[in-house]
XYZ file of N, CA and C in Angstrom:
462
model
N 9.533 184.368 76.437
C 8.939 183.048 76.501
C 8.076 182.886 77.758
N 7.922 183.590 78.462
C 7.438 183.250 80.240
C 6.710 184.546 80.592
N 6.696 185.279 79.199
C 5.611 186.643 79.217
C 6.443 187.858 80.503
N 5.056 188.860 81.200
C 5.629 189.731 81.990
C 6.025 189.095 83.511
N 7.139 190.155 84.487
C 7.286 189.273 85.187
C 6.771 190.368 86.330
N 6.081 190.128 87.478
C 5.597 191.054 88.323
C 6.024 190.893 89.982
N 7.042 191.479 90.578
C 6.721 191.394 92.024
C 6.322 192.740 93.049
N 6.290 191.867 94.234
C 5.689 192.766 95.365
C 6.101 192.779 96.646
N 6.541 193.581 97.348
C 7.359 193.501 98.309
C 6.453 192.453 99.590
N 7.066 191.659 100.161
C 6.246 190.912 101.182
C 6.329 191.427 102.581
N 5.103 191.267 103.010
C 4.565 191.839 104.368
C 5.381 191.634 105.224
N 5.828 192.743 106.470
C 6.629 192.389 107.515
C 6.007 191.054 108.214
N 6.864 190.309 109.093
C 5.984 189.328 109.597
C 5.396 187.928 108.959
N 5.925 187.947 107.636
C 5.346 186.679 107.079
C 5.730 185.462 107.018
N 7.140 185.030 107.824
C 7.797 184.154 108.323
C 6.928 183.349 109.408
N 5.950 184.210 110.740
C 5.293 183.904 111.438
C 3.720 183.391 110.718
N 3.301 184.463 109.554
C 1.894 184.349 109.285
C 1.309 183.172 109.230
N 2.087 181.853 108.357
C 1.374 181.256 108.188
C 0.558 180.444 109.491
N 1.154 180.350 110.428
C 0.932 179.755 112.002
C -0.560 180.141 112.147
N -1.134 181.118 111.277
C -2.849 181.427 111.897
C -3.225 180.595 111.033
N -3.221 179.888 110.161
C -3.762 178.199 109.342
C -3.525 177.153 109.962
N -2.423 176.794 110.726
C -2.391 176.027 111.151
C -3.129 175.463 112.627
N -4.367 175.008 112.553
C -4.962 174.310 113.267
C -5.098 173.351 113.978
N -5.243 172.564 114.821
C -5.673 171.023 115.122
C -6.505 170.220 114.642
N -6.091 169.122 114.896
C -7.434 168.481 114.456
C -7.518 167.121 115.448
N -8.880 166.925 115.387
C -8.866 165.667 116.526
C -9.315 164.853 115.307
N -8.893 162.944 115.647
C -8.651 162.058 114.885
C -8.837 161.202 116.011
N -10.126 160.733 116.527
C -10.351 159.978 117.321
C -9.725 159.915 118.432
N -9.243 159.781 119.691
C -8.641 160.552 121.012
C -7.764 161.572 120.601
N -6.744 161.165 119.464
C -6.076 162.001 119.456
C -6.101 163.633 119.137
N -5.250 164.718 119.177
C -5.371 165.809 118.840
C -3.968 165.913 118.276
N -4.270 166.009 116.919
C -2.885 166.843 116.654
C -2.762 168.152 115.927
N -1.774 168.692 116.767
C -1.701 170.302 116.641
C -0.207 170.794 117.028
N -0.543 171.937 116.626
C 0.789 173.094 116.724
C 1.056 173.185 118.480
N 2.197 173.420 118.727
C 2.549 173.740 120.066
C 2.182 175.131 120.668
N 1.550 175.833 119.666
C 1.098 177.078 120.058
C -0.355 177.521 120.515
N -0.841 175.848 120.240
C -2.373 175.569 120.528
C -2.246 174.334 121.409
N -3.425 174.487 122.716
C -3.314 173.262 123.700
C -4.397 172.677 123.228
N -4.075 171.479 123.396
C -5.077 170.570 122.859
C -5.909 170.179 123.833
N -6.999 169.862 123.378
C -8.508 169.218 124.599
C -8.385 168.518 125.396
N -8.670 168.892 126.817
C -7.917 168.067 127.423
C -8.436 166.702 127.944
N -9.344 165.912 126.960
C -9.450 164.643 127.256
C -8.991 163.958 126.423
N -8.121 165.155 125.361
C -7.451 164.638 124.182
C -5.999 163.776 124.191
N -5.194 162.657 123.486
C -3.791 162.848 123.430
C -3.354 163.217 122.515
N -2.682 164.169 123.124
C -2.047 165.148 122.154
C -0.687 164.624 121.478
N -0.906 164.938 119.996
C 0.295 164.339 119.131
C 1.128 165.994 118.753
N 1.912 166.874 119.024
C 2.172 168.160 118.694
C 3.056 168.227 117.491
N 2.875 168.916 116.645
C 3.911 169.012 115.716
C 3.961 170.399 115.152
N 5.164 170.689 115.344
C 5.101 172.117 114.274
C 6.641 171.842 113.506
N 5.496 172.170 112.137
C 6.471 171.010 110.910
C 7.453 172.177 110.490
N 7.578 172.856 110.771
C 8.979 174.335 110.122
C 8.794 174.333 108.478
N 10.538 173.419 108.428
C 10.557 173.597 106.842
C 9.844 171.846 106.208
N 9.801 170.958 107.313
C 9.169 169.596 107.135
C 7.739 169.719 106.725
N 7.718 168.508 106.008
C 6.250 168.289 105.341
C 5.401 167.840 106.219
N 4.196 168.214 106.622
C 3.171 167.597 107.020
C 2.468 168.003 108.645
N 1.386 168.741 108.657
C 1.292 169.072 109.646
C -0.379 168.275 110.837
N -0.500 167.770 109.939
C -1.723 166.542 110.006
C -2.829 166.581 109.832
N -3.301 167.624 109.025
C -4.600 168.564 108.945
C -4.949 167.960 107.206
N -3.834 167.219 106.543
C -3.717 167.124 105.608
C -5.050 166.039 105.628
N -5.925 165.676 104.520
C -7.334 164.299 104.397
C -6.007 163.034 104.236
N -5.456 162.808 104.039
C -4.730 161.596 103.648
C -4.043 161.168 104.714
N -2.972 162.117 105.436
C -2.607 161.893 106.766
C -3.712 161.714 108.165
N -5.002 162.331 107.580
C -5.683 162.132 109.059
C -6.356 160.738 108.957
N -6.347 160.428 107.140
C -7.312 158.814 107.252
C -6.238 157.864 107.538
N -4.694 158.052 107.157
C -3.829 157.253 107.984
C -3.944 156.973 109.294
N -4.011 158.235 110.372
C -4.195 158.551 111.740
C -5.506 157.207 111.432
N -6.699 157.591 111.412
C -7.918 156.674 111.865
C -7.694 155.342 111.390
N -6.814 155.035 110.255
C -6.509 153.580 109.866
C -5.586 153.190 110.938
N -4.892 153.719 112.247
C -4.078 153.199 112.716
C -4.708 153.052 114.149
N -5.948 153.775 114.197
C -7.000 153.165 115.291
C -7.577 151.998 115.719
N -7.476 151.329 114.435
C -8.296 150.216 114.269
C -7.032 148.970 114.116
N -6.184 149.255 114.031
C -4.837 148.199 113.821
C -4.435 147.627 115.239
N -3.826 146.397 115.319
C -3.014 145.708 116.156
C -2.464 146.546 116.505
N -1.879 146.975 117.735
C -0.515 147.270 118.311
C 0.632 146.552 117.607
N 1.373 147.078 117.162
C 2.674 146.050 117.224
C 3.929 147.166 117.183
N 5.047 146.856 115.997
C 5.981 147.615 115.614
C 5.636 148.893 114.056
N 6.121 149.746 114.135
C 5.316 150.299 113.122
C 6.720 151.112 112.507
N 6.438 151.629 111.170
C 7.621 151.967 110.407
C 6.863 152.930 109.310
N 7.588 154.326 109.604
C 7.063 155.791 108.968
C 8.080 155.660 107.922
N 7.856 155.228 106.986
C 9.024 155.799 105.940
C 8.704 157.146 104.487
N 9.549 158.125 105.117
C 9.207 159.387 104.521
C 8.708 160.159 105.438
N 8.679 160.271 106.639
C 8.043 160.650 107.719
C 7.709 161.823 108.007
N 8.298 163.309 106.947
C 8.177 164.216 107.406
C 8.005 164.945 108.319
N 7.443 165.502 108.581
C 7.373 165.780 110.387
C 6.983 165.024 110.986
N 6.949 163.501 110.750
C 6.713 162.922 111.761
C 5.572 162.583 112.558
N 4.323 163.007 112.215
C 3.035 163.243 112.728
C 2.187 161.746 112.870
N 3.007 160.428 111.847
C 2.166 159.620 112.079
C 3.060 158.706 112.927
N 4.425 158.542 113.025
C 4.794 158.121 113.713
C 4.846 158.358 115.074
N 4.609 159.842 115.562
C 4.221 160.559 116.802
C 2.741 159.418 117.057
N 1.754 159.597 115.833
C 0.261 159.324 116.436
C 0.457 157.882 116.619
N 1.072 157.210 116.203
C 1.362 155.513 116.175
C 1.860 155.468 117.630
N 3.184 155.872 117.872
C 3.535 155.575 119.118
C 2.220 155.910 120.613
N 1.879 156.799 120.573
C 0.967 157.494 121.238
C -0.284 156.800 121.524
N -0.521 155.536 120.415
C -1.696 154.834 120.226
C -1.148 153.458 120.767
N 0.430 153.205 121.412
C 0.759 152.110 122.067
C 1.323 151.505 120.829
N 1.609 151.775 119.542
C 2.647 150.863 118.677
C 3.874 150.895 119.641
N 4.432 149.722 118.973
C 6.428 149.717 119.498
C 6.803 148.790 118.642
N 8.046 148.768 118.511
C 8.753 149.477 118.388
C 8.399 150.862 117.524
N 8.348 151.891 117.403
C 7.971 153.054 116.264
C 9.751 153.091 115.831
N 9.514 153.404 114.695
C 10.798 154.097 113.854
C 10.809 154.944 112.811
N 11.256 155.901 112.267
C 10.885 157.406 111.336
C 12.254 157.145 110.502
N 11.784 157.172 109.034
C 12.650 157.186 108.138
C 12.566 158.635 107.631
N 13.807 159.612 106.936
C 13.600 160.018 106.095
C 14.293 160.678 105.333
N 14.518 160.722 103.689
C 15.716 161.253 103.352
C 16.314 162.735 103.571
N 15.248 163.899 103.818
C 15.008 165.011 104.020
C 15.863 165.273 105.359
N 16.812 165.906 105.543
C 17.552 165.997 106.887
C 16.515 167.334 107.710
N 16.322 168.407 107.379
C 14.996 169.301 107.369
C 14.164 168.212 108.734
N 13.866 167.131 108.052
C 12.352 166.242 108.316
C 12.963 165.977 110.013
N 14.118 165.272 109.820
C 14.404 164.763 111.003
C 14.434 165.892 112.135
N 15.056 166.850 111.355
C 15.978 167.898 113.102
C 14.057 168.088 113.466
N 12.822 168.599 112.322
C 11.646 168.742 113.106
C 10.820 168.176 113.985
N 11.189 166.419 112.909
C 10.922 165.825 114.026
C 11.091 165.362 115.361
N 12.393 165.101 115.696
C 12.757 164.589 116.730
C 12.671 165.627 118.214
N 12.225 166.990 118.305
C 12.048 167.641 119.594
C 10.634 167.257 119.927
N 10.098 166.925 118.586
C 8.141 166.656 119.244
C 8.459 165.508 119.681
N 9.041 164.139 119.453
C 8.719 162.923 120.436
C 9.060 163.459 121.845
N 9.898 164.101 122.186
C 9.670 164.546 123.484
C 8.654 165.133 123.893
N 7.942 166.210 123.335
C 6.712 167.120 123.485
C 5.721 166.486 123.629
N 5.729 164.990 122.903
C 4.479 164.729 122.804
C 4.288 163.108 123.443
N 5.432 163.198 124.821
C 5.915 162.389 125.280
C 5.971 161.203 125.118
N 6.784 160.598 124.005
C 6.801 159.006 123.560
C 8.249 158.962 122.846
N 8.174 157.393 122.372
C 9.515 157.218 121.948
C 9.430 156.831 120.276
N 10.385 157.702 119.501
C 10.519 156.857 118.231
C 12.134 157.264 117.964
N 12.278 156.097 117.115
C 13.793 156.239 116.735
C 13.530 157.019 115.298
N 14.690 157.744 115.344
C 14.528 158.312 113.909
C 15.658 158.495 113.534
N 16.021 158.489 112.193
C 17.259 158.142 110.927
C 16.765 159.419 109.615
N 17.940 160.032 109.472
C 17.574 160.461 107.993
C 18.240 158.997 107.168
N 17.807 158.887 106.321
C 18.134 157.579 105.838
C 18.608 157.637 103.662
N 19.338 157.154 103.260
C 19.443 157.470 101.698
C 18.138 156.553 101.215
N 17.757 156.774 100.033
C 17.043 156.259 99.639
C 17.182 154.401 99.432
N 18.397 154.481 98.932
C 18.936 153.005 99.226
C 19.014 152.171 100.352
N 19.061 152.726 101.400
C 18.854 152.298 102.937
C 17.417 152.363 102.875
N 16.735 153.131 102.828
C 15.286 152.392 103.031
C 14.665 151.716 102.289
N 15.287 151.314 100.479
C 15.110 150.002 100.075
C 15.276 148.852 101.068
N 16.290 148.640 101.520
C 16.907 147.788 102.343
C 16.169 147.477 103.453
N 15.497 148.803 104.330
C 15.411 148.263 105.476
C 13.627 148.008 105.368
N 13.094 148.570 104.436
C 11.670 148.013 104.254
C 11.175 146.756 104.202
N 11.214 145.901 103.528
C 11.470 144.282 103.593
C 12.066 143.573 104.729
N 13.164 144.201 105.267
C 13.686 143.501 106.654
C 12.219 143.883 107.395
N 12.108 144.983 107.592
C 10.775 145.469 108.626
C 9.491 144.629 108.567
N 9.372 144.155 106.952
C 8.039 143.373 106.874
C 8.070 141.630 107.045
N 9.380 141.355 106.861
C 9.772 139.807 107.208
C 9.935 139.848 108.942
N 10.519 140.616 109.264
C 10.554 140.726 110.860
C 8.832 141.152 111.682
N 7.929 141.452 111.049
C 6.750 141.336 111.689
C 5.544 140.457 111.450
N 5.802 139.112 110.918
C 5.336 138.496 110.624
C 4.030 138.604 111.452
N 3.017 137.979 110.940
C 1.318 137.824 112.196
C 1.746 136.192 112.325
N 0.579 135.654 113.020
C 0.545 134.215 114.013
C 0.488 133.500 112.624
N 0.336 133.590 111.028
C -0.085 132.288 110.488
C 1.065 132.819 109.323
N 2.567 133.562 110.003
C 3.828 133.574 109.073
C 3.235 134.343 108.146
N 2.510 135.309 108.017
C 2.183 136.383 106.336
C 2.574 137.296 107.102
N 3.380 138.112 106.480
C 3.914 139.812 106.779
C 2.400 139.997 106.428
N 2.118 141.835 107.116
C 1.077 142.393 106.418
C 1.257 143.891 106.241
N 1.041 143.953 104.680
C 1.316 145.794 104.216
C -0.201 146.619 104.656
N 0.450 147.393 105.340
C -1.003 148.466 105.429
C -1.268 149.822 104.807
């Protein structure tokens, strides 16, 4: 049913390989990149090296997040699904606070949490069940109300 099946022994070293793809990228001051690359130095650097976590920020969707969070208020900000963590790193870094990192992936968390140090800032982070971040999403958006009482989704 699934036809012939073919393998091939894999290259010594391929645990490391993929690390020569992984690049930086700058996203308006910021730089985010692998810890194995220094970033520019008029850059702030957001570092992440995502292991077995999703997301290393090079991704088009995560970097137009990054530039949508250029242009935003400061306030409190909330990563839910956070994978490595890369936008909650770039949020804090850009002067959000409170920052906080949801995510159900336990993987996500142990990657994330050595870069807020690396990339010197603060976020709280939770692996969280999916049911807990039903819960705590809505608290997050009633608790940040703007000046004329409307929560706002971004």
């Amino acid at each position: 049913a699934f036809g012939e099946v073919h393998a091939e022994t894999v290259a010594d070293g391929w645990a490391e390989t993929w690390r020569q793809f992984h690049q930086g990228v700058s996203v308006g001051p910021l730089w985010i990149g692998p810890p194995w690359l220094e970033a520019p130095g008029d850059a702030v650097p957001v570092v992440i090296d995502p292991g077995r976590a999703f997301g290393t920020g090079s991704h088009e969707t995560t970097r137009l997040c990054a530039e949508l969070l250029l242009d935003l208020p400061r306030g409190a900000f909330l990563d839910v699904g956070c994978g490595s963590g890369v936008l909650a790193i770039a949020a804090a870094r850009l002067g959000f606070s409170p920052v906080a990192a949801l995510d159900v992936d336990p993987d996500a968390i142990h990657v994330f949490e050595p870069f807020v140090d690396v990339s010197h800032c603060r976020c709280d982070t939770e692996e969280a069940s999916p049911a807990k971040v039903m819960i705590v999403w809505p608290v997050e958006l009633v608790s940040n109300e703007n000046s004329e009482g409307r929560s706002r989704i971004v």
